[in-house]
Short mmCIF file of C-alpha atoms and ligand atoms in Angstrom, two decimals:
data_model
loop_
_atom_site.label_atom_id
_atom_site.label_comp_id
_atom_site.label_asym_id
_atom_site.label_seq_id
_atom_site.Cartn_x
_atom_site.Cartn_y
_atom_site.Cartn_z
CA UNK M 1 218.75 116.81 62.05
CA UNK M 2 217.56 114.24 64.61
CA UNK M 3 217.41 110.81 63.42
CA UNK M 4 214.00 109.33 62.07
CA UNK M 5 212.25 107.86 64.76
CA UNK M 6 212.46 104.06 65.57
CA UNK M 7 209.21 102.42 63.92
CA UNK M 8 206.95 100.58 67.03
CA UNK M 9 206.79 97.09 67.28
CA UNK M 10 203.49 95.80 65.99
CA UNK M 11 201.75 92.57 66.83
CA UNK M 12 202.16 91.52 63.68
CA UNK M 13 205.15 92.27 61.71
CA UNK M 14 204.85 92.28 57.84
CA UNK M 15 207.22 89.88 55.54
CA UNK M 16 206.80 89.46 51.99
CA UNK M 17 207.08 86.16 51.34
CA UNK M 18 207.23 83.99 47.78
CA UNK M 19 205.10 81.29 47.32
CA UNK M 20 206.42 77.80 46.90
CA UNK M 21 204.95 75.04 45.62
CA UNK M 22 205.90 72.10 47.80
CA UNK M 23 207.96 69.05 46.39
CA UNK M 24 205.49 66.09 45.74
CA UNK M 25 208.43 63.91 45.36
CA UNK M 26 208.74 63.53 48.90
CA UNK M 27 205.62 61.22 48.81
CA UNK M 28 206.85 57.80 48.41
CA UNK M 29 203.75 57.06 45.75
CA UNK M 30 204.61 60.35 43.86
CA UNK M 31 208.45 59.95 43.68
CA UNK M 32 208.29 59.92 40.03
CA UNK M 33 205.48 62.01 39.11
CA UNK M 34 206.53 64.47 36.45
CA UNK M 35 205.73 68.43 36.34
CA UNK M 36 203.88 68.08 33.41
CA UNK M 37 201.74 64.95 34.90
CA UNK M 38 201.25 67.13 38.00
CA UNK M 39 199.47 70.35 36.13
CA UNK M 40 197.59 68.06 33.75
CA UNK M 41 193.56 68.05 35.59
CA UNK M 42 192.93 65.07 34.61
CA UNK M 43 195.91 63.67 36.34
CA UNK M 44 194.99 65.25 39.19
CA UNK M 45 191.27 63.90 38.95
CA UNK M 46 192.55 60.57 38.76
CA UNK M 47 195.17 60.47 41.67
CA UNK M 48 192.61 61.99 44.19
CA UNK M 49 192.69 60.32 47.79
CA UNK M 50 188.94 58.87 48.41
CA UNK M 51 190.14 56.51 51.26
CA UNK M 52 192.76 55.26 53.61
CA UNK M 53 194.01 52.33 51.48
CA UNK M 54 194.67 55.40 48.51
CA UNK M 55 196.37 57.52 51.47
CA UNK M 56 198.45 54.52 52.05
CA UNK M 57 199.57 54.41 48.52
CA UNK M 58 200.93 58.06 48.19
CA UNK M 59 202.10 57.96 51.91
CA UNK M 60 204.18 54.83 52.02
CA UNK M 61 205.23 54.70 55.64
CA UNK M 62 205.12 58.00 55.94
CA UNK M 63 201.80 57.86 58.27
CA UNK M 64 201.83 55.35 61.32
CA UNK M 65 199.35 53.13 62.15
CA UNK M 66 197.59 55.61 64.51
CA UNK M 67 197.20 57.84 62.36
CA UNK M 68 195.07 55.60 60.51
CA UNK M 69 192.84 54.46 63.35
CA UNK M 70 191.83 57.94 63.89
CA UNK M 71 191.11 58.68 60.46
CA UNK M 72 188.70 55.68 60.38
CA UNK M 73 187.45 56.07 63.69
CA UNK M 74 186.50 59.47 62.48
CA UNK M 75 184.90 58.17 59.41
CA UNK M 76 182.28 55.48 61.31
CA UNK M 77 181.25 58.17 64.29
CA UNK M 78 181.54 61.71 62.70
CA UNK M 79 182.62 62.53 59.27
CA UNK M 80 179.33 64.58 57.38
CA UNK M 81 181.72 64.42 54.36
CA UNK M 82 183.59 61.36 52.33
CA UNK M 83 187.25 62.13 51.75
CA UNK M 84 188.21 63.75 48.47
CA UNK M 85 191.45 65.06 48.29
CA UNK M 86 193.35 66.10 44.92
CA UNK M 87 197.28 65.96 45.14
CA UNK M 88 197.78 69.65 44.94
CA UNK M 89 195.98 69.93 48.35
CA UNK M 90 197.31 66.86 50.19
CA UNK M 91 200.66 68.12 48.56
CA UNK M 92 200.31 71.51 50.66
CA UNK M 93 200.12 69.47 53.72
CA UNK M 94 202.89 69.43 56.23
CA UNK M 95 205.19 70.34 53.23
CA UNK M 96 208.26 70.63 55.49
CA UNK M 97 207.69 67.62 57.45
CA UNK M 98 210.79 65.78 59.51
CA UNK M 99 210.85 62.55 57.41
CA UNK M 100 210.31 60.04 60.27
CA UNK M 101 206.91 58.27 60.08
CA UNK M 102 207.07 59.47 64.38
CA UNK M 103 207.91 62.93 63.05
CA UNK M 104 205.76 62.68 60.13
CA UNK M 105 202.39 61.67 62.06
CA UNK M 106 202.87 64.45 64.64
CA UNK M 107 203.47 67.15 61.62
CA UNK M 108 200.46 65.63 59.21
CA UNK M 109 198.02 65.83 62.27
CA UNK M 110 198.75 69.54 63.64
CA UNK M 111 198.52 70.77 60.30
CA UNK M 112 196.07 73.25 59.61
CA UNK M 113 194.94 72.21 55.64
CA UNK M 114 194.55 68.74 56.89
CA UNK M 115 192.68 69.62 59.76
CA UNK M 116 189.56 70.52 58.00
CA UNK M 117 190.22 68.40 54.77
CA UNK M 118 190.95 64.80 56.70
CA UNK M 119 189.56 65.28 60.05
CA UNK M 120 190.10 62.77 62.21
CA UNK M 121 187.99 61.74 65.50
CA UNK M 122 190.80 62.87 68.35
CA UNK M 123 190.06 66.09 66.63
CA UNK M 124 186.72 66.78 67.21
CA UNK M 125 184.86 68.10 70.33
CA UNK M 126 184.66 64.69 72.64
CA UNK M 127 182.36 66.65 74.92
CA UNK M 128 180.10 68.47 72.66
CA UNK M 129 180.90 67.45 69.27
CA UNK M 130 177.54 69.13 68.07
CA UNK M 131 176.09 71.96 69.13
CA UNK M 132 172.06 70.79 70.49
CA UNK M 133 170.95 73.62 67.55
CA UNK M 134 173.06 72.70 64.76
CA UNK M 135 171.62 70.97 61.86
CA UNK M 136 172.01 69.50 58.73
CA UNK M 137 171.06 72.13 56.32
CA UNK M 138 171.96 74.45 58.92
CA UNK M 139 171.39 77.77 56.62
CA UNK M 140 167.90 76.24 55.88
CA UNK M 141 168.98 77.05 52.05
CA UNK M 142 166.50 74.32 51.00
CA UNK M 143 163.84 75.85 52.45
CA UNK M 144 163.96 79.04 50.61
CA UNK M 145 164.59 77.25 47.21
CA UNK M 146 162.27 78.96 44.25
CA UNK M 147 162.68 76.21 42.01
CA UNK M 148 164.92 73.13 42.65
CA UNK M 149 169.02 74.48 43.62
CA UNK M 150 167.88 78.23 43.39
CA UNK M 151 167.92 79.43 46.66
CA UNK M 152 166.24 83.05 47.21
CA UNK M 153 166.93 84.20 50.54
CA UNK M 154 167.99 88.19 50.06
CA UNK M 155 166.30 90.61 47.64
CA UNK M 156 168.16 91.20 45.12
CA UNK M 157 170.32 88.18 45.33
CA UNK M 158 170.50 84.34 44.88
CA UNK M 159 172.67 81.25 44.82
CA UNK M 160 172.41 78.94 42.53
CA UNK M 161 173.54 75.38 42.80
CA UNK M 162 174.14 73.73 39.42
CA UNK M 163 176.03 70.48 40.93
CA UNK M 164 176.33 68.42 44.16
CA UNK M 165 179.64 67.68 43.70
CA UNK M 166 183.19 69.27 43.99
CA UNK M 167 186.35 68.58 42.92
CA UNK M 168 187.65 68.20 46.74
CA UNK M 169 185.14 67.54 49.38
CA UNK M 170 185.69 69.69 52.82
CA UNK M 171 185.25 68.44 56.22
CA UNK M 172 183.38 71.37 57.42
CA UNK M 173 180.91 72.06 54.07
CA UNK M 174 177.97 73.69 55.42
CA UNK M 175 176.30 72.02 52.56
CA UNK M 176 176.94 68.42 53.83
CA UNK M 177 173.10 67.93 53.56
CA UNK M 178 173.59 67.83 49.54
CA UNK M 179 177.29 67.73 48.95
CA UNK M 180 179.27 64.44 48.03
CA UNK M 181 178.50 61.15 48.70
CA UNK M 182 176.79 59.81 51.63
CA UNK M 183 178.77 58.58 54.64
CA UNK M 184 177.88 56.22 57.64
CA UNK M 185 176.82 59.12 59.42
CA UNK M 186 174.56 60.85 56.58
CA UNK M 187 172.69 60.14 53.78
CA UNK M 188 172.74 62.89 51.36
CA UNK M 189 169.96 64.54 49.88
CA UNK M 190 169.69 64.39 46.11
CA UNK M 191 168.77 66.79 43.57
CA UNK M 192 165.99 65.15 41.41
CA UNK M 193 165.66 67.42 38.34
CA UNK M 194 168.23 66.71 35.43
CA UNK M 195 171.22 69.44 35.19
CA UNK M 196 169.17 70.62 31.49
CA UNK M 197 165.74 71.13 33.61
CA UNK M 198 167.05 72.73 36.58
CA UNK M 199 169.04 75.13 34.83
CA UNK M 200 166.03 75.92 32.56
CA UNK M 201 163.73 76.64 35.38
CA UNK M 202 166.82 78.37 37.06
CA UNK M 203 166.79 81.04 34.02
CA UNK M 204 162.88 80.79 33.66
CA UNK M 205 162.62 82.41 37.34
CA UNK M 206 165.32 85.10 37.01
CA UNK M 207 163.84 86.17 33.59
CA UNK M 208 160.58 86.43 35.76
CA UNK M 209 161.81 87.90 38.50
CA UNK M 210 163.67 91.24 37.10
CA UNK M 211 164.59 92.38 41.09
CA UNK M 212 167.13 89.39 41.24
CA UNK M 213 170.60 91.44 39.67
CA UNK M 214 173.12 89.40 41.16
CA UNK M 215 173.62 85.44 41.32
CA UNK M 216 175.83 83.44 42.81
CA UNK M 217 176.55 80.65 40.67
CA UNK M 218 177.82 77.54 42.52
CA UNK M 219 177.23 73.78 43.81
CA UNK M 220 179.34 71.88 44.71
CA UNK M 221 181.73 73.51 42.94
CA UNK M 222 181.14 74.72 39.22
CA UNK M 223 184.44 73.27 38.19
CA UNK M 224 182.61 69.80 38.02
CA UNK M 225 179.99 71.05 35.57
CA UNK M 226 181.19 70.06 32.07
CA UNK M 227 182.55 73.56 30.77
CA UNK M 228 180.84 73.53 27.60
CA UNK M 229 177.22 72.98 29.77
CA UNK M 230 178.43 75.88 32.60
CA UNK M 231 179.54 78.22 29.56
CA UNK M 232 176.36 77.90 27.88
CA UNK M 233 174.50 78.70 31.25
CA UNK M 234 176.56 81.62 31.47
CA UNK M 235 176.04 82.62 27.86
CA UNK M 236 172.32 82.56 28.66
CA UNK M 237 172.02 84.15 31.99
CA UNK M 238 174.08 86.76 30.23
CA UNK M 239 170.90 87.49 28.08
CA UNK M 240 168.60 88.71 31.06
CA UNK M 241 169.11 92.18 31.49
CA UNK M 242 168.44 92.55 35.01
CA UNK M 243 171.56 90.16 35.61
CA UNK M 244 174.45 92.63 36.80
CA UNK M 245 176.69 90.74 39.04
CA UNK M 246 177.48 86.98 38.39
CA UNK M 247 180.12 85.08 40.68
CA UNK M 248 181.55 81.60 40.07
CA UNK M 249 181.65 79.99 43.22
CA UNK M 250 185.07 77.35 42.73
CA UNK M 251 187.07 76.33 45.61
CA UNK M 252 189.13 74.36 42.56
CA UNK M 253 190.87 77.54 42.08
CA UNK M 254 193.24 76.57 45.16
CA UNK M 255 192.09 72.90 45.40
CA UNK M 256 192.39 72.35 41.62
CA UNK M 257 194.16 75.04 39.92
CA UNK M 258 194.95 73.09 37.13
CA UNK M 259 191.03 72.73 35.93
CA UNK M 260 191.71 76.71 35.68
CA UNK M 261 194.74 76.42 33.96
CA UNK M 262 193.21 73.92 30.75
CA UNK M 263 193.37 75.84 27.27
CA UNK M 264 189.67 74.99 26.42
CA UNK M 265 188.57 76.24 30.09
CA UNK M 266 190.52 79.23 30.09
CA UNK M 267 189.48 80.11 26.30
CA UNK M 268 185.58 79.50 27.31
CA UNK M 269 186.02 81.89 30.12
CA UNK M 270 187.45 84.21 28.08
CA UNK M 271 184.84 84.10 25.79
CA UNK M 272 182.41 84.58 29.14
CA UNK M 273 184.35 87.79 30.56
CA UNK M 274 184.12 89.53 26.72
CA UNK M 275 180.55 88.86 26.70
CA UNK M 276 179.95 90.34 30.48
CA UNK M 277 182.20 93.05 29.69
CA UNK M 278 180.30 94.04 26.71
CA UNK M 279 177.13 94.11 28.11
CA UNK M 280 178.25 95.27 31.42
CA UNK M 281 178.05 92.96 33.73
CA UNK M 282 180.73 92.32 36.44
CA UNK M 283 181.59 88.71 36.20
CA UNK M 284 184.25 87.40 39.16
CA UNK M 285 185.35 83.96 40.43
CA UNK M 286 184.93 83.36 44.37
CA UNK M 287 187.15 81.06 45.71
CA UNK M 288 187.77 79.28 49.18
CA UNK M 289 190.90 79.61 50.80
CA UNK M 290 191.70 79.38 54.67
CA UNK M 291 194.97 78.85 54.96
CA UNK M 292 198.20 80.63 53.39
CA UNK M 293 199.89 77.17 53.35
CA UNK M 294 197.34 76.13 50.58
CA UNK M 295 198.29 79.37 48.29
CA UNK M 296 200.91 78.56 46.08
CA UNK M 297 202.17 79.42 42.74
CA UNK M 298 199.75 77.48 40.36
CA UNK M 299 197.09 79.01 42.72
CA UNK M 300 198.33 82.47 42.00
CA UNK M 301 198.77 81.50 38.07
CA UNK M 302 195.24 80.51 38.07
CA UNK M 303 194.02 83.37 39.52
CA UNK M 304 195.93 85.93 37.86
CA UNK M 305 194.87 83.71 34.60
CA UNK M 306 191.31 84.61 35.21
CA UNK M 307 192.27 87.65 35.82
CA UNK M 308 194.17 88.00 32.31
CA UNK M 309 191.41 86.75 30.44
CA UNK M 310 188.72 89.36 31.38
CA UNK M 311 187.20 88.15 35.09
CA UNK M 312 187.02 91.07 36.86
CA UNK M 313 187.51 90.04 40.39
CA UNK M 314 188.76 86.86 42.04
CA UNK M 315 187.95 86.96 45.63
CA UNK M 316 188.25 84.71 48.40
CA UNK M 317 185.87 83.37 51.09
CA UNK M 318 187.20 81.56 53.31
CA UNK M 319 185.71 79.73 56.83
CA UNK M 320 187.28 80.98 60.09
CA UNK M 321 188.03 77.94 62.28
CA UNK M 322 189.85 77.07 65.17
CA UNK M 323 193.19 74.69 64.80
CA UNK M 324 193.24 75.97 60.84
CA UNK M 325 193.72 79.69 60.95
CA UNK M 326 191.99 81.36 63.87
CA UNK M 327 194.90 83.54 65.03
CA UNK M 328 195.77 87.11 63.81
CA UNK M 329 198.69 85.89 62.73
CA UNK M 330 197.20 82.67 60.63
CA UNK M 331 194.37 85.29 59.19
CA UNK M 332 197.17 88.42 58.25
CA UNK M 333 199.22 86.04 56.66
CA UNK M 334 196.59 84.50 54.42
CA UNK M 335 195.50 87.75 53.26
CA UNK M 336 198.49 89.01 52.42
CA UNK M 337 199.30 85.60 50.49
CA UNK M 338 196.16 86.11 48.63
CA UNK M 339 196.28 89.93 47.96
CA UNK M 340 199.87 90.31 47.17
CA UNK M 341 201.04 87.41 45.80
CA UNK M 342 198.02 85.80 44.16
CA UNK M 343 195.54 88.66 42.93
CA UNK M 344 193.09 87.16 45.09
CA UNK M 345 191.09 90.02 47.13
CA UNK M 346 190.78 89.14 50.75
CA UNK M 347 186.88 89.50 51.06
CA UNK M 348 185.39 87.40 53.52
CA UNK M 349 185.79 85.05 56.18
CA UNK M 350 182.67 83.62 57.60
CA UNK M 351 182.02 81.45 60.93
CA UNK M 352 181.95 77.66 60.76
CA UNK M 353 178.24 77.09 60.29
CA UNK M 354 176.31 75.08 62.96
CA UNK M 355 176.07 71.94 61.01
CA UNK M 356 176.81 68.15 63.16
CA UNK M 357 180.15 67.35 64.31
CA UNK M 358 181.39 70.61 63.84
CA UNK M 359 181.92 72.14 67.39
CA UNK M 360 185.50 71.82 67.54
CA UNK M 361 186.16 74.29 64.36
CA UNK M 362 183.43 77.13 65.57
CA UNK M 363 184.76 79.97 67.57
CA UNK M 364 182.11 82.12 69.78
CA UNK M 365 181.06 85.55 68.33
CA UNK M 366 182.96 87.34 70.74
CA UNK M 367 186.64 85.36 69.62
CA UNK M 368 185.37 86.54 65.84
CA UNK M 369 184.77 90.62 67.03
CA UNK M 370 188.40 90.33 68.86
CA UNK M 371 190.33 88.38 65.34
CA UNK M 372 188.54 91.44 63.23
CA UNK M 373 189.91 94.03 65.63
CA UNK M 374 193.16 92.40 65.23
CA UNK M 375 193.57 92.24 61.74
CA UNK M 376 192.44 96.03 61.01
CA UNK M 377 194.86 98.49 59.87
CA UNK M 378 197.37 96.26 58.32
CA UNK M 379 195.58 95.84 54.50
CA UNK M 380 194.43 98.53 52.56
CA UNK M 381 190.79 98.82 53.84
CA UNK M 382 189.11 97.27 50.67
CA UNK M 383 191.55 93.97 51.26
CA UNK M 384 190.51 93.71 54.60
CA UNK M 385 188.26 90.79 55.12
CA UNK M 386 185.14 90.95 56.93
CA UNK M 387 184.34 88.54 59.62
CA UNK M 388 181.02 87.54 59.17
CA UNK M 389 178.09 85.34 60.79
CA UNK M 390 175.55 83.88 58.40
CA UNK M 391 172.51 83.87 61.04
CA UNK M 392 170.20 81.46 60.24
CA UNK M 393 167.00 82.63 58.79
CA UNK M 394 168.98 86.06 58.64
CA UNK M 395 171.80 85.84 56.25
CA UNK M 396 175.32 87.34 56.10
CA UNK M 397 176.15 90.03 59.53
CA UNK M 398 179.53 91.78 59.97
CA UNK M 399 180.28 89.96 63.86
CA UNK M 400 179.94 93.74 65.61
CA UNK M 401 176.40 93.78 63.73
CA UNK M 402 174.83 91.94 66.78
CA UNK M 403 171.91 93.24 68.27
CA UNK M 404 172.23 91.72 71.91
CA UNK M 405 174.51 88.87 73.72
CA UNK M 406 173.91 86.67 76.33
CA UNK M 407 177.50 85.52 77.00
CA UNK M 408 177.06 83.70 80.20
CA UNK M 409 174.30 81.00 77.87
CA UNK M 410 176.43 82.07 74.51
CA UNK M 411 173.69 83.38 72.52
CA UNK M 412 174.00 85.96 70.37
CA UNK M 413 170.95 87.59 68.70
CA UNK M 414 170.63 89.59 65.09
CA UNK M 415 167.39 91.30 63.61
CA UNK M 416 167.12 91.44 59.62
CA UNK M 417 165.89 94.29 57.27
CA UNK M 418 164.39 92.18 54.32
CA UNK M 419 162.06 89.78 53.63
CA UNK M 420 162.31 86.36 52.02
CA UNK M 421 159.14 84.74 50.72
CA UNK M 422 159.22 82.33 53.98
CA UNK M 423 158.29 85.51 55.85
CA UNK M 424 155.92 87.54 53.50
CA UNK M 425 153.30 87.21 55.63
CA UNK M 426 154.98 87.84 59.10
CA UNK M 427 154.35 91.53 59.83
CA UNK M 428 156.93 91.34 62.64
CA UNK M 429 159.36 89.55 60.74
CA UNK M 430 161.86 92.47 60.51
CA UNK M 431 161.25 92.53 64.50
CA UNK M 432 162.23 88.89 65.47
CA UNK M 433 165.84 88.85 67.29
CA UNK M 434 166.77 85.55 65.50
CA UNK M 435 169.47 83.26 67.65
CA UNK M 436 173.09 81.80 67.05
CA UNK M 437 174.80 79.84 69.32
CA UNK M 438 178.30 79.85 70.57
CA UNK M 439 180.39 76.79 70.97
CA UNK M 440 179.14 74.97 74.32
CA UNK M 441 183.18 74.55 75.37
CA UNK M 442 183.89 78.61 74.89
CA UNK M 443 181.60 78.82 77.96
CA UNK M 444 182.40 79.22 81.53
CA UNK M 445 181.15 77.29 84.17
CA UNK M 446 177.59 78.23 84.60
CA UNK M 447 176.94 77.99 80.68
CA UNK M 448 177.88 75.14 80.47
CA UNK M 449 175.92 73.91 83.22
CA UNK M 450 173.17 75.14 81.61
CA UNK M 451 173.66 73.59 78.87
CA UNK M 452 174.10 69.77 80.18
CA UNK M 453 170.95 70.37 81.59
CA UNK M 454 167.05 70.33 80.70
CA UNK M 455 166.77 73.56 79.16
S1 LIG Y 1 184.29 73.10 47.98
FE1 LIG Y 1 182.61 74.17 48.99
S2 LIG Y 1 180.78 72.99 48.44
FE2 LIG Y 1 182.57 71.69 48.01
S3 LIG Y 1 182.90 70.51 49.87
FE3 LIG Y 1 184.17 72.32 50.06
S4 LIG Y 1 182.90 73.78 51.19
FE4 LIG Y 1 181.52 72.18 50.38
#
């Protein structure tokens, strides 16, 4: 018999690998923090990193004095978001670091978690660190809210936000218009209705409005509504009939997984998922994750919590940018982190959006259609995320959706095939090529040229 033959070498090569949660203790300011301090919430509320004196304080000398320049540097020019940090993420960051503060600094500032939780200015585009289209509410989601946070913008489908805040705040969150607290560069929007009104009209429109069967319940981040208020929200949008698909939007799940992991949280969802279950409804937790480093065993305990309790699904969503995990490599291993070690599904990773400040993260349409082709073939299909563009006025395409590309200008152009009520009186609406923009600095030459000038 002739030996088997030799497997091929693959561009990737698979490698289980266990998930570790990172020693805090090497943090000077966390040097005696116990393991029971570090999975009680509320000691992880409390201990969150808002500025650079708090940094300072869990850092020691860790960080030089550079490193600190940039940060704030950052902070007066660019930032669109204040700092928020809980210890489990700063804890994920450079978790093997060299201990001198030299070695440190250069380990802190190439990793990829910090890169889009802390930026700092040398990080950011110094060219064309916004994009001439991009905007604050670059989705336009307030435009297409039905009452106050209920944003309609497919047919059967909406999101609603029940909070402005989030347990961690993220330097790229395409809702920097609303979310977290205003910095020197923008002043946030406010919601105006109280939580007990905007909820009521929230339900008062779906129970109206009997084509709407799946909502997307989010913020912020619905681990900062009070659980007995976001239970009894649930409890009641459980009631309309047409309701068939409810997701709980929570990047706390891997920013926070302690909130997940509190007896009265995980009891209340419990409570949720029997109810869904009973009457049908598919009830899952979406959750943000972009970078394997981040996914670590109370990540996966949380998760697989939910999980145990009744939710059917926890999936992940993560954003696809460049320095954090825009490689094959960065995106394989973060799905297989997720899928096999954490019971998280790999579902989608979407494009940075085109809000300020953000032109440094965004890869061009084209880089997105080559990191899909690369990542095919090595999850089972259904665990294989989709890289997707959410087109302004459009929504949500799969990156090889696009209708037509001008690469030379970087303009890529999608049609839609629905309505929302911003276009029910455009007979061509379904016509329109609607525009997104690459990054200025993927261009060549002439595009760039282009762009410097009048256009
Ligand atoms: S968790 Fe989501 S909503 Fe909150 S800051 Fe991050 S991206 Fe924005």
């Amino acid at each position: 018999m002739s030996p088997p033959p030799e497997a091929p070498s693959q561009p990737y090569t698979y490698v289980r690998r266990e998930l570790v949660e990172p020693d805090w203790r090497r943090f000077p300011g966390w040097r005696d923090v116990t393991g029971a301090q570090w999975r009680d919430a509320r000691w992880q509320r409390v201990h969150c990193v808002r500025n650079a004196r708090q940094l300072r304080a869990v850092t020691g000398p860790l960080l030089v004095e550079r490193f600190y320049r940039d940060l704030a540097d950052d902070q007066r020019r660019f930032a669109t978001m204040s700092p928020l940090i809980p210890p489990q993420l700063l804890n994920v960051m450079a978790p093997a670091a060299p201990l001198t503060p030299e070695e440190f600094t250069d380990a802190f500032l190439a990793d990829p978690v910090r890169r889009y939780m802390l930026p700092v200015a040398s990080d950011r585009d110094q060219l064309w660190p916004s994009h001439p289209h991009s905007r604050r509410d670059s989705l336009h989601e307030a435009e297409m809210w039905v009452v106050e946070g209920l944003t309609h913008r497919y047919p059967t489908k909406v999101l609603a936000e029940l909070v402005a805040t989030c347990p961690q705040y993220c330097g790229h969150c395409t809702r920097m218009d609303l979310v977290g607290r205003s910095t020197p560069q923008v002043d946030k929007h406010r919601l105006t209705l109280s939580p007990a009104d905007r909820q009521s009209q929230i339900l008062d429109y779906l129970t109206r409005t009997p084509g709407v069967r799946d909502v997307v319940v989010s913020g912020g981040d619905v681990a900062n509504v009070p659980w007995p208020q976001l239970e009894s929200f649930l409890m009641r949008l459980l009631d309309i009939d047409s309701v068939r698909d409810i997701r709980l939007a929570t990047k706390a799940l891997v920013g926070l997984p302690q909130h997940w992991l509190q007896p009265r949280v995980v009891e209340g969802l419990e409570r949720t998922a029997r109810t869904a279950a009973r009457r049908g409804v598919n009830l899952a937790i979406h959750t943000h994750v972009n970078h394997a480093q981040s996914v670590t065993p109370l990540v996966a305990e949380a998760a697989r919590t939910a999980l145990a309790v009744g939710v059917r699904d926890v999936r992940n969503q993560g954003v696809l940018m460049r320095g954090v995990n825009a490689t094959p490599d960065d995106l394989l291993d973060l799905s297989f982190a997720l899928q096999d070690e954490a019971g998280i599904l790999p579902y989608y990773l979407y494009l940075c959006d085109m809000i300020p400040h953000a032109e440094h993260w965004r890869v061009a349409v084209w880089e997105a259609q080559e990191l899909q082709h690369a990542i095919m073939g090595y999850l089972p299909g259904y665990a294989t995320p989709r890289i997707v563009c959410d087109v302004p006025y459009v929504g949500k395409r799969w990156v090889h959706q696009v209708t037509d590309y001008d690469r030379e200008l970087g303009i890529s152009y999608w049609t839609k095939n629905y309505r929302t009520h911003l276009e029910a009186d455009d007979p061509q609406a379904l016509e329109h090529r609607y525009p997104y923009y690459d990054p200025i600095a993927t261009l060549d030459t002439t595009g760039r040229k282009w762009w410097a000038g009048p256009q």
